[in-house]
XYZ file of C-alpha atoms in Angstrom:
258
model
C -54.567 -15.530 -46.123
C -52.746 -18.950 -45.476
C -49.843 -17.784 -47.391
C -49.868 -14.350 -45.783
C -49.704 -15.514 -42.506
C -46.651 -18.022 -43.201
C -44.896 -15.369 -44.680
C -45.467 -13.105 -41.661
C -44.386 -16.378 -38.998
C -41.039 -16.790 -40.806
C -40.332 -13.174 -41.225
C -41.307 -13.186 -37.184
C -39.193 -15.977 -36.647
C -35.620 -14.391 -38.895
C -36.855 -11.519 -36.573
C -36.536 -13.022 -33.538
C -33.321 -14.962 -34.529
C -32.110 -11.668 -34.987
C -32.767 -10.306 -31.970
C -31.494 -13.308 -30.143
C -28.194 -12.647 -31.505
C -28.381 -9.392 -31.131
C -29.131 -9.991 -27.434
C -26.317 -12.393 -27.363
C -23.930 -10.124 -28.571
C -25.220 -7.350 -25.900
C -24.899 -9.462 -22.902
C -21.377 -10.664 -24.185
C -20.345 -6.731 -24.639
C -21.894 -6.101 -21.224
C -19.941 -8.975 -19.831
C -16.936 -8.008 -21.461
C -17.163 -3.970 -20.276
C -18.293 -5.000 -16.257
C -14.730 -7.696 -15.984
C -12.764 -4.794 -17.550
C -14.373 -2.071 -14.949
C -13.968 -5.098 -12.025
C -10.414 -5.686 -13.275
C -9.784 -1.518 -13.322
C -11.200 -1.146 -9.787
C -9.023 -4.182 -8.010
C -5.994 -3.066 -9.608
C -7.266 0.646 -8.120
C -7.891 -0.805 -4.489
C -4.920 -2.871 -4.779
C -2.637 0.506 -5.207
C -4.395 2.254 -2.527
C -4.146 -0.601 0.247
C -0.194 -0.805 -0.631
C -0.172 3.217 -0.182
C -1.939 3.015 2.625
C 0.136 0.002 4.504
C 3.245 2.687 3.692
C 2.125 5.227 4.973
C 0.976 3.636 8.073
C 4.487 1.396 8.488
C 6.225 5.363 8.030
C 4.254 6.832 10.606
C 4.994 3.838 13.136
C 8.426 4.454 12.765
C 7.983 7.649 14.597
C 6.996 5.737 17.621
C 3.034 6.678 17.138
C 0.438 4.143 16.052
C -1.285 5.619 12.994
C -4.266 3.562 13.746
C -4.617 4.752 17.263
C -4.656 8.473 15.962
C -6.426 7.814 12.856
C -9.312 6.616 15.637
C -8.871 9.924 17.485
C -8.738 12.313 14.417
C -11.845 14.533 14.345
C -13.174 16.047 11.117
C -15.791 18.745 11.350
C -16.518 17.468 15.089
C -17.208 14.079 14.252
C -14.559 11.247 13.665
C -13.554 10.041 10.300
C -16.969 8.638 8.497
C -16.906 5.132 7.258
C -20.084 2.987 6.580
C -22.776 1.674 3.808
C -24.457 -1.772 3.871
C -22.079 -4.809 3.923
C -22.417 -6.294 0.367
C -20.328 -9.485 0.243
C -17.643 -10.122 -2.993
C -18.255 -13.007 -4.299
C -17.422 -14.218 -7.758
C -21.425 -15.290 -8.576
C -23.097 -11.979 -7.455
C -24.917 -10.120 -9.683
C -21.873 -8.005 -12.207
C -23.875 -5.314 -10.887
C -23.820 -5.883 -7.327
C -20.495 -6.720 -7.334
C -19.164 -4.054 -9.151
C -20.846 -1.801 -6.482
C -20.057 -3.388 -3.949
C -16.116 -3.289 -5.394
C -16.560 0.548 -5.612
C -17.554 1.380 -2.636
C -14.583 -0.573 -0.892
C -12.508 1.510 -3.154
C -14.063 4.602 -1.859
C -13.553 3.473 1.697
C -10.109 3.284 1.378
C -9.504 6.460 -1.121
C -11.054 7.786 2.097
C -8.618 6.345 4.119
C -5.730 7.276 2.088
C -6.182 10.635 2.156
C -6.980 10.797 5.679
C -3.132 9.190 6.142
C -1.668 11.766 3.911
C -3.208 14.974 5.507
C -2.186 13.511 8.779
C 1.665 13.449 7.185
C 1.297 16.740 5.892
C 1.540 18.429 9.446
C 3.223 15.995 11.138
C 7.074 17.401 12.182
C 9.305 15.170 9.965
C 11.926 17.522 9.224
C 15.337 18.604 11.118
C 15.188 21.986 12.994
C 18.395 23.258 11.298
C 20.500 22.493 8.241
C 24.272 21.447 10.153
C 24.134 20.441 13.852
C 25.650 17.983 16.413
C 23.290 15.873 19.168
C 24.672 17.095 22.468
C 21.997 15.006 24.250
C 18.398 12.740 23.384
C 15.634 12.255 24.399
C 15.273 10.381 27.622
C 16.667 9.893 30.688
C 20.274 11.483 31.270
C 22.314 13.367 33.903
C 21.725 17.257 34.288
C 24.723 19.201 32.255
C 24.514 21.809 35.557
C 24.016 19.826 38.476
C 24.271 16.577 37.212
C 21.269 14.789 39.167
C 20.006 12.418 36.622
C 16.394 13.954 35.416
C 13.998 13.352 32.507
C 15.118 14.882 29.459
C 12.063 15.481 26.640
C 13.638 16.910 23.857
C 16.861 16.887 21.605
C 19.648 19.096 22.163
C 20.905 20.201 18.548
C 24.552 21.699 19.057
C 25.266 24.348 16.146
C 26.715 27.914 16.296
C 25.413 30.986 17.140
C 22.911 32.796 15.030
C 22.260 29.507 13.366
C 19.093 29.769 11.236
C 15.994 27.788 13.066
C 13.451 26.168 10.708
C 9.740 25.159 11.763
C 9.186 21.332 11.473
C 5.992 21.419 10.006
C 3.261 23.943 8.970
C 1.010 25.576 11.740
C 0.617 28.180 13.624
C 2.817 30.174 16.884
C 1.004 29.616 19.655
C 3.600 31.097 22.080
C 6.942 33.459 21.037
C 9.022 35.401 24.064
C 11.052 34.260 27.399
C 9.964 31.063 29.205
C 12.021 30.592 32.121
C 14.787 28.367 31.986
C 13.793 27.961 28.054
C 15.096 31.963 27.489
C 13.680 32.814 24.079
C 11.421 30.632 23.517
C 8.704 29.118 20.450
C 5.436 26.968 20.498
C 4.082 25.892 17.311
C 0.840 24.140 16.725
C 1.157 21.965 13.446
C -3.232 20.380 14.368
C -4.015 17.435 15.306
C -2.451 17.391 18.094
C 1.016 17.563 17.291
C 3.102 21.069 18.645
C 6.893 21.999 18.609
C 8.702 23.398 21.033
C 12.224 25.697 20.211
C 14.409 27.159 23.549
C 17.271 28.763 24.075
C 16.728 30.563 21.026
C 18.973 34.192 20.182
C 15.785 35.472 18.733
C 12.684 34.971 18.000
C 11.760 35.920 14.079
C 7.836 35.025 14.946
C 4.888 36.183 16.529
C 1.977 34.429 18.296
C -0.858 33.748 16.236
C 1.579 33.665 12.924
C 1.292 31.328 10.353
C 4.277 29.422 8.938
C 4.815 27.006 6.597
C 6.686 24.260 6.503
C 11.075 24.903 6.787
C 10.486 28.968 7.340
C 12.750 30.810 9.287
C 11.252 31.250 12.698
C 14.500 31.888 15.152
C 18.471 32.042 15.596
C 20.346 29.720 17.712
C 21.552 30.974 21.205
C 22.137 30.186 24.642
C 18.907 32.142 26.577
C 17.666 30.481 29.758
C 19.426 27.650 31.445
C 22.145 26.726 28.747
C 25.612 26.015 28.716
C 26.456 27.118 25.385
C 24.875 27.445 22.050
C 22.259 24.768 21.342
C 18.540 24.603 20.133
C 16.404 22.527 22.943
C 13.598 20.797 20.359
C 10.715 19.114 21.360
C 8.159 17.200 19.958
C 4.668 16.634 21.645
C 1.587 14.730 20.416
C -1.734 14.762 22.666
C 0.307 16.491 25.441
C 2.719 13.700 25.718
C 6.412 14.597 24.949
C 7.667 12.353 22.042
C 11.080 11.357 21.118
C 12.238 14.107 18.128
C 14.958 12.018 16.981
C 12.819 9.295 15.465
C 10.489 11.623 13.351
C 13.413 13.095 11.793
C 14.990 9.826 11.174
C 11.618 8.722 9.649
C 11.898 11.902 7.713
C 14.641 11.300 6.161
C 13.392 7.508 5.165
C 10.241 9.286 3.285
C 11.915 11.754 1.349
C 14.486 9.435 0.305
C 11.362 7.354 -1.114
């Protein structure tokens, strides 16, 4: 019996010695895989955040504060959801914890990301027309007709007649016919809050409550309305406020250079 049972300790102790190393071995593998997946999901939210400070320095240059509309962007009636518990990072949290934690700041800003690049997507970055000359900016300048000096709150894009007219952005007519001094005359609303505006247009290739995608053919150049020759009168307006065209498409051009 005395014999038996030291037999049966040291075959209990090789088996725990085993084990040990065994266990060892598991935590270092465990260790190993959790700093690989940390190391993955920095380099991850490390991409993102540099995406996302582009984007946001590109849509600046417009003039607009992509925070500001970011903050004002509804989704399904309800602004843009962000939240969870705050879990500090710090180096001696659980691998667990941490990891978590390091996830779900990566989500956040996924999140984020893609909120920036639908807001892009229908934003009017593009030129109205292929070939034309700036007969006057935005801003404040003298009347062509009776020279008063007046507010002027769109681009004047000089070109000849019959010139093909392009939408901006994707959206949807809102208004196609005669308005007043505008002669022929379209409204497109690209969501969230952004709409173009096209006068003294030849004709109108549109309808209201037409869909168009981005660069279709919506009108020909003219001189309808109150014009002194051929131009396309192109506005820009975000929230009801006019905004200046010119720097949109010049921060077009800088993105699809990139």
């Amino acid at each position: 019996s005395l014999e038996n049972a030291l037999a049966e300790r040291h075959e209990a102790r090789a088996l725990g010695e085993r084990l040990g190393r065994q266990v060892t071995e598991l935590k270092t593998t465990i260790t190993n895989l959790n700093d690989s997946e940390k190391d993955v999901v920095a380099r991850l939210t490390r991409e993102t955040s540099e995406e996302i400070n582009n984007l946001k320095t590109f849509i600046n240059r417009t003039g607009l504060k992509a925070e500001r509309i970011l903050a004002k962007i509804k989704k399904g009636g309800q602004k843009i959801g962000q939240g969870g518990p705050f879990v500090e990072l710090r180096p001696d949290s659980e691998p667990g914890e941490y990891l978590k934690a390091s996830i779900s700041n990566l989500d956040n800003r996924v999140v984020r990301l893609q909120s920036l690049k639908d807001l892009v997507a229908i934003m009017p970055l593009a030129a109205p027309m292929d070939y034309f000359s700036i007969s006057s900016h935005f801003g404040k300048r003298k009347d062509p007709i009776n020279r008063r000096w007046a507010m002027h709150y769109g681009l004047d894009l000089v070109g000849a007649k019959g010139t093909r007219v392009y939408v901006t952005a994707p959206g949807t007519v809102v208004k196609a016919g005669i308005k007043g001094k505008f002669g022929k005359f379209i409204e497109v609303d690209h969501g969230k809050g952004f709409k173009t505006r096209y006068g003294h247009l030849h004709k109108i290739l549109v309808k209201r409550g037409q869909k168009v995608d981005y660069r279709e053919k919506i009108g020909l150049l003219g001189n309808t309305g109150r014009s002194t020759g051929p131009h396309l009168h192109y506005e820009i307006v975000h929230n009801g406020k006019p905004r200046n065209p010119w720097r949109f498409i010049k921060a077009g051009r800088y993105v699809y250079k990139k």
